[in-house]
Amino acid sequence: MSILNPPTVHREFFGLPGSLAITLGLPTVITLFALITNEYYSVQGLSLDFNAIIAQIPSNTKEWIELCFDFSCWAAYLTWFTVLVLLDYILPGKKLKGIELRDKSQLEYRINGKLMAGLLIILLLSRLFVSNSYYLPELQFIYDNQLKLTLVTTIFSFLLAVFVYVCSFIPLTTPNKTGTKERILSINGNSGNIFYDWFIGRELNPRIGSWDIKLFCELRPGMLLWFLINLSCMHNQYHRLNKITDSLLLVNFLQAFYVFDGVLNEEGVLSMMDITTDGFGFMLSFGDLAWLPWSYSLQARYLALPENSLELGYIKVALILALSFTGYYIFHSSNKQKSDFRMGKLDHLNLKSIKTKTGSKLLCDGWWGMSQHTNYFGDWLIGWSWCLPTGFQTLLTYFYVIYFGVLLVHRQMRDEAKCRLKYGKQWEEYEELVPYKIVPYVY
Ligand code: NDP
C-alpha cells in the first residue's frame, strides 16, 4: 500500500448512488434550463408548461446526435477553450506557491487573471466599436445555440474527466520529493472504484507541464463563458426590443462584478477546498465548465425572453444594489480577514484565536467569531441580489439561491468533518466559542 496515497475510507456525496444521481441529474437539469429558456423552441416564457418542454425533447437518436455534435458549436467551444489555454500559458503573471502537499512539495501557480480579463474586455469593446450598429455575431451565436452549447460543454467536461482519470495512472516522468514517481492522489478519490474515483477526481492536481488543469477550469472557461452568456442575453434584447431593461442590465452588472472579482483575486482560490483537498474529476470538471455557466446565467436568460422583459425602476434597483454590496462586503472582508490573519498581517491586533496542534491558528474574532462561515452568508446574500431582479413570476429564477443554500450547508458539513479530523479537541473548543455555522444567531 502506498504511504503517499492512503486509500479513501469515506465516500462523499452518498457514495456510488449519490455520485451516479449527480452525474445523470445535473446535466439533465441544465438541459431542461436550455429547453425552457430557448425561445426558438416556442415555450412561452418560464410558464413551466411541462408538456411544451417535453414536446421539444428530441424523440430519436439522430436528432440527439445532431444536437450534441453540432460542428459549429464544437468548433466554437474548442476554439474558446484552446485560446484560453494558450493565453494562460503565454501571459505573464506573478508566481505563487500553493499549500504544502503530502510529499512536502509546493506547486507553483502563475497568476495572470488580471491580464486575461483585461484582454477579453479590450477585445469585446474594440469589436463593439468597429461593429455595425453594435451587432456582434459571436454573442448572437451563443444566444441562439444555448441548448447545443449546453450539451457540448457537458460532453466536453465528461471527456476531460475521463482524460484526467486515465492520466492519473501514468507515473510521473521525474521523481517527486519522496523519491517515487507516484502522483499525489486526492484523499477522497482513491477508493479503487472506477466510477466513484472518476466522479470525485482521482488526482489532486492534474497538470500538463506547468499548466494546472484544475485552477484553469475553476476560473477561466466556465466563469468567462457565464459572463459572455449574460452579455449575449443583453445583446439579443437590445437588437430585438431596441432597448435594454434595467432588470437585465442589473443582473449583467452584478454577475459581471462577481465574475471579475473571482478572476482578479485568483490567488484567493489557492487556499480553497477545491484546490487544496478535492481531486479534479467529473464533479469539478462539469461544475466549472457546464453547470456554472448554464445554471448561473438562468436569470439573464429568463429576462432576455421578450415576454419576460421587466423594468424595475430606480428604487428597486437601489435596494437590490444595496443588498448585493452588503453581501459582497461580508463575503470579501471575511475572506480577507482570514487570509490576512493566516499570513500574520493582523498579529498587531491581538485577535482572539486558538492555537492548534498543527501549529496554525483558528481565528475566533471579528467575522470568524460571529459564525464559522460568515463568508458563506455574504455569498448567499449576493445570490439573492441576482434572483430578485427577475420579480416574483416564477420560482425557477430563484433556483440559484435554493441550490446554493444547499451547496453551502453541504460544504460547511464537509469542511467541519475535515477540521474535526485535523484539529480534534481544538476544533471542539472553537465550536464552543463560535456555535453558529453560517448565519449568526440562526444556523
Ligand atoms: P472557507 O473560506 O470558509 O475556508 C475553510 C477553511 O478555512 C477550513 O477548512 C480551515 O482550513 C480554515 N478555517 C476554518 N475556520 C477557520 C478560522 N476560524 N480561522 C482560520 N482558518 C479557518 O471555505 P471555502 O474554501 O469553502 O470557501 C471560500 C469562499 O468561496 C467562500 O466565500 C465561499 O462562499 C466561496 N465559494 C463560492 C462558490 C460558488 O459557487 N459561488 C462555491 C464554493 C465556495 P485549514 O485547514 O487551513 O485550517
PDB file of N, CA and C in Angstrom, residues 254-255 258 299 319-332 334 367 373-389 398 400-402 404-405 408 438-440 442:
ATOM      1  N   LEU A 254     -24.260  42.958 -11.858  1.00  0.00           N
ATOM      2  CA  LEU A 254     -23.932  42.288 -10.585  1.00  0.00           C
ATOM      3  C   LEU A 254     -23.139  40.997 -10.820  1.00  0.00           C
ATOM      4  N   GLN A 255     -23.533  40.245 -11.852  1.00  0.00           N
ATOM      5  CA  GLN A 255     -22.839  38.974 -12.068  1.00  0.00           C
ATOM      6  C   GLN A 255     -21.457  39.197 -12.688  1.00  0.00           C
ATOM      7  N   TYR A 258     -19.120  39.894  -9.957  1.00  0.00           N
ATOM      8  CA  TYR A 258     -18.749  38.667  -9.241  1.00  0.00           C
ATOM      9  C   TYR A 258     -17.696  37.879 -10.031  1.00  0.00           C
ATOM     10  N   GLN A 299     -31.024  33.621 -14.683  1.00  0.00           N
ATOM     11  CA  GLN A 299     -31.794  34.867 -14.512  1.00  0.00           C
ATOM     12  C   GLN A 299     -31.708  35.735 -15.761  1.00  0.00           C
ATOM     13  N   LEU A 319     -32.353  49.251  -4.025  1.00  0.00           N
ATOM     14  CA  LEU A 319     -32.447  48.306  -2.900  1.00  0.00           C
ATOM     15  C   LEU A 319     -31.672  47.016  -3.202  1.00  0.00           C
ATOM     16  N   ILE A 320     -31.809  46.545  -4.434  1.00  0.00           N
ATOM     17  CA  ILE A 320     -31.098  45.304  -4.802  1.00  0.00           C
ATOM     18  C   ILE A 320     -29.584  45.540  -4.799  1.00  0.00           C
ATOM     19  N   LEU A 321     -29.179  46.712  -5.274  1.00  0.00           N
ATOM     20  CA  LEU A 321     -27.740  47.039  -5.248  1.00  0.00           C
ATOM     21  C   LEU A 321     -27.219  47.066  -3.817  1.00  0.00           C
ATOM     22  N   ALA A 322     -28.044  47.668  -2.923  1.00  0.00           N
ATOM     23  CA  ALA A 322     -27.619  47.762  -1.516  1.00  0.00           C
ATOM     24  C   ALA A 322     -27.465  46.365  -0.926  1.00  0.00           C
ATOM     25  N   LEU A 323     -28.415  45.475  -1.235  1.00  0.00           N
ATOM     26  CA  LEU A 323     -28.342  44.099  -0.721  1.00  0.00           C
ATOM     27  C   LEU A 323     -27.075  43.408  -1.254  1.00  0.00           C
ATOM     28  N   SER A 324     -26.842  43.598  -2.538  1.00  0.00           N
ATOM     29  CA  SER A 324     -25.698  42.943  -3.157  1.00  0.00           C
ATOM     30  C   SER A 324     -24.385  43.404  -2.527  1.00  0.00           C
ATOM     31  N   PHE A 325     -24.264  44.696  -2.341  1.00  0.00           N
ATOM     32  CA  PHE A 325     -22.992  45.188  -1.802  1.00  0.00           C
ATOM     33  C   PHE A 325     -22.830  44.899  -0.314  1.00  0.00           C
ATOM     34  N   THR A 326     -23.951  44.745   0.399  1.00  0.00           N
ATOM     35  CA  THR A 326     -23.843  44.301   1.792  1.00  0.00           C
ATOM     36  C   THR A 326     -23.270  42.877   1.799  1.00  0.00           C
ATOM     37  N   GLY A 327     -23.877  42.020   0.953  1.00  0.00           N
ATOM     38  CA  GLY A 327     -23.401  40.637   0.854  1.00  0.00           C
ATOM     39  C   GLY A 327     -21.945  40.598   0.421  1.00  0.00           C
ATOM     40  N   TYR A 328     -21.640  41.429  -0.541  1.00  0.00           N
ATOM     41  CA  TYR A 328     -20.295  41.451  -1.085  1.00  0.00           C
ATOM     42  C   TYR A 328     -19.283  41.891  -0.017  1.00  0.00           C
ATOM     43  N   TYR A 329     -19.687  42.885   0.769  1.00  0.00           N
ATOM     44  CA  TYR A 329     -18.804  43.392   1.824  1.00  0.00           C
ATOM     45  C   TYR A 329     -18.504  42.280   2.844  1.00  0.00           C
ATOM     46  N   ILE A 330     -19.576  41.567   3.258  1.00  0.00           N
ATOM     47  CA  ILE A 330     -19.389  40.484   4.243  1.00  0.00           C
ATOM     48  C   ILE A 330     -18.493  39.388   3.645  1.00  0.00           C
ATOM     49  N   PHE A 331     -18.799  38.998   2.418  1.00  0.00           N
ATOM     50  CA  PHE A 331     -18.086  37.925   1.713  1.00  0.00           C
ATOM     51  C   PHE A 331     -16.590  38.261   1.577  1.00  0.00           C
ATOM     52  N   HIS A 332     -16.356  39.468   1.096  1.00  0.00           N
ATOM     53  CA  HIS A 332     -14.988  39.858   0.782  1.00  0.00           C
ATOM     54  C   HIS A 332     -14.171  40.116   2.052  1.00  0.00           C
ATOM     55  N   SER A 334     -14.669  39.107   5.112  1.00  0.00           N
ATOM     56  CA  SER A 334     -14.427  37.943   5.965  1.00  0.00           C
ATOM     57  C   SER A 334     -13.353  37.039   5.346  1.00  0.00           C
ATOM     58  N   TRP A 367     -15.241  38.624  12.005  1.00  0.00           N
ATOM     59  CA  TRP A 367     -16.225  37.843  11.232  1.00  0.00           C
ATOM     60  C   TRP A 367     -16.215  36.391  11.664  1.00  0.00           C
ATOM     61  N   HIS A 373     -18.676  30.290   9.219  1.00  0.00           N
ATOM     62  CA  HIS A 373     -18.512  30.632   7.793  1.00  0.00           C
ATOM     63  C   HIS A 373     -19.340  31.862   7.450  1.00  0.00           C
ATOM     64  N   THR A 374     -19.025  32.988   8.055  1.00  0.00           N
ATOM     65  CA  THR A 374     -19.778  34.214   7.730  1.00  0.00           C
ATOM     66  C   THR A 374     -19.610  34.535   6.246  1.00  0.00           C
ATOM     67  N   ASN A 375     -18.470  34.106   5.675  1.00  0.00           N
ATOM     68  CA  ASN A 375     -18.222  34.343   4.244  1.00  0.00           C
ATOM     69  C   ASN A 375     -19.293  33.679   3.368  1.00  0.00           C
ATOM     70  N   TYR A 376     -19.771  32.496   3.774  1.00  0.00           N
ATOM     71  CA  TYR A 376     -20.819  31.814   3.011  1.00  0.00           C
ATOM     72  C   TYR A 376     -22.115  32.645   3.047  1.00  0.00           C
ATOM     73  N   PHE A 377     -22.382  33.221   4.217  1.00  0.00           N
ATOM     74  CA  PHE A 377     -23.610  34.025   4.363  1.00  0.00           C
ATOM     75  C   PHE A 377     -23.585  35.210   3.386  1.00  0.00           C
ATOM     76  N   GLY A 378     -22.429  35.884   3.329  1.00  0.00           N
ATOM     77  CA  GLY A 378     -22.296  37.024   2.409  1.00  0.00           C
ATOM     78  C   GLY A 378     -22.503  36.580   0.969  1.00  0.00           C
ATOM     79  N   ASP A 379     -21.932  35.437   0.629  1.00  0.00           N
ATOM     80  CA  ASP A 379     -22.047  34.901  -0.735  1.00  0.00           C
ATOM     81  C   ASP A 379     -23.514  34.614  -1.065  1.00  0.00           C
ATOM     82  N   TRP A 380     -24.240  34.085  -0.095  1.00  0.00           N
ATOM     83  CA  TRP A 380     -25.658  33.737  -0.299  1.00  0.00           C
ATOM     84  C   TRP A 380     -26.499  35.002  -0.518  1.00  0.00           C
ATOM     85  N   LEU A 381     -26.164  36.064   0.255  1.00  0.00           N
ATOM     86  CA  LEU A 381     -26.891  37.344   0.061  1.00  0.00           C
ATOM     87  C   LEU A 381     -26.668  37.872  -1.357  1.00  0.00           C
ATOM     88  N   ILE A 382     -25.453  37.727  -1.856  1.00  0.00           N
ATOM     89  CA  ILE A 382     -25.166  38.175  -3.233  1.00  0.00           C
ATOM     90  C   ILE A 382     -26.077  37.408  -4.194  1.00  0.00           C
ATOM     91  N   GLY A 383     -26.228  36.108  -3.938  1.00  0.00           N
ATOM     92  CA  GLY A 383     -27.088  35.274  -4.787  1.00  0.00           C
ATOM     93  C   GLY A 383     -28.524  35.802  -4.829  1.00  0.00           C
ATOM     94  N   TRP A 384     -29.022  36.238  -3.680  1.00  0.00           N
ATOM     95  CA  TRP A 384     -30.390  36.811  -3.640  1.00  0.00           C
ATOM     96  C   TRP A 384     -30.487  38.024  -4.559  1.00  0.00           C
ATOM     97  N   SER A 385     -29.428  38.831  -4.586  1.00  0.00           N
ATOM     98  CA  SER A 385     -29.496  40.048  -5.410  1.00  0.00           C
ATOM     99  C   SER A 385     -29.484  39.721  -6.907  1.00  0.00           C
ATOM    100  N   TRP A 386     -29.103  38.503  -7.277  1.00  0.00           N
ATOM    101  CA  TRP A 386     -29.164  38.115  -8.697  1.00  0.00           C
ATOM    102  C   TRP A 386     -30.569  37.628  -9.057  1.00  0.00           C
ATOM    103  N   CYS A 387     -31.272  37.079  -8.062  1.00  0.00           N
ATOM    104  CA  CYS A 387     -32.600  36.488  -8.348  1.00  0.00           C
ATOM    105  C   CYS A 387     -33.705  37.539  -8.269  1.00  0.00           C
ATOM    106  N   LEU A 388     -33.595  38.452  -7.304  1.00  0.00           N
ATOM    107  CA  LEU A 388     -34.674  39.431  -7.103  1.00  0.00           C
ATOM    108  C   LEU A 388     -34.981  40.268  -8.357  1.00  0.00           C
ATOM    109  N   PRO A 389     -34.011  40.630  -9.215  1.00  0.00           N
ATOM    110  CA  PRO A 389     -34.374  41.420 -10.405  1.00  0.00           C
ATOM    111  C   PRO A 389     -35.345  40.714 -11.352  1.00  0.00           C
ATOM    112  N   TYR A 398     -35.394  31.537  -8.902  1.00  0.00           N
ATOM    113  CA  TYR A 398     -34.819  31.512  -7.547  1.00  0.00           C
ATOM    114  C   TYR A 398     -34.089  30.192  -7.313  1.00  0.00           C
ATOM    115  N   TYR A 400     -31.199  29.432  -8.106  1.00  0.00           N
ATOM    116  CA  TYR A 400     -29.819  29.618  -7.655  1.00  0.00           C
ATOM    117  C   TYR A 400     -29.710  29.695  -6.132  1.00  0.00           C
ATOM    118  N   VAL A 401     -30.567  30.516  -5.507  1.00  0.00           N
ATOM    119  CA  VAL A 401     -30.386  30.659  -4.044  1.00  0.00           C
ATOM    120  C   VAL A 401     -30.760  29.384  -3.295  1.00  0.00           C
ATOM    121  N   ILE A 402     -31.703  28.622  -3.869  1.00  0.00           N
ATOM    122  CA  ILE A 402     -32.080  27.361  -3.209  1.00  0.00           C
ATOM    123  C   ILE A 402     -30.911  26.370  -3.350  1.00  0.00           C
ATOM    124  N   PHE A 404     -27.792  27.006  -4.059  1.00  0.00           N
ATOM    125  CA  PHE A 404     -26.569  27.483  -3.428  1.00  0.00           C
ATOM    126  C   PHE A 404     -26.647  27.339  -1.895  1.00  0.00           C
ATOM    127  N   GLY A 405     -27.848  27.538  -1.348  1.00  0.00           N
ATOM    128  CA  GLY A 405     -28.041  27.340   0.094  1.00  0.00           C
ATOM    129  C   GLY A 405     -27.704  25.894   0.463  1.00  0.00           C
ATOM    130  N   LEU A 408     -23.946  25.290   0.122  1.00  0.00           N
ATOM    131  CA  LEU A 408     -23.136  25.879   1.194  1.00  0.00           C
ATOM    132  C   LEU A 408     -23.258  25.091   2.494  1.00  0.00           C
ATOM    133  N   ILE A 438     -23.276  29.178   9.849  1.00  0.00           N
ATOM    134  CA  ILE A 438     -23.208  30.105   8.717  1.00  0.00           C
ATOM    135  C   ILE A 438     -23.865  31.460   9.043  1.00  0.00           C
ATOM    136  N   VAL A 439     -25.158  31.399   9.383  1.00  0.00           N
ATOM    137  CA  VAL A 439     -25.880  32.662   9.633  1.00  0.00           C
ATOM    138  C   VAL A 439     -25.886  32.935  11.144  1.00  0.00           C
ATOM    139  N   PRO A 440     -25.239  34.027  11.594  1.00  0.00           N
ATOM    140  CA  PRO A 440     -25.188  34.306  13.033  1.00  0.00           C
ATOM    141  C   PRO A 440     -26.585  34.314  13.657  1.00  0.00           C
ATOM    142  N   VAL A 442     -28.847  32.226  13.725  1.00  0.00           N
ATOM    143  CA  VAL A 442     -29.895  31.445  13.049  1.00  0.00           C
ATOM    144  C   VAL A 442     -29.439  30.000  12.841  1.00  0.00           C
TER     145      VAL A 442
END
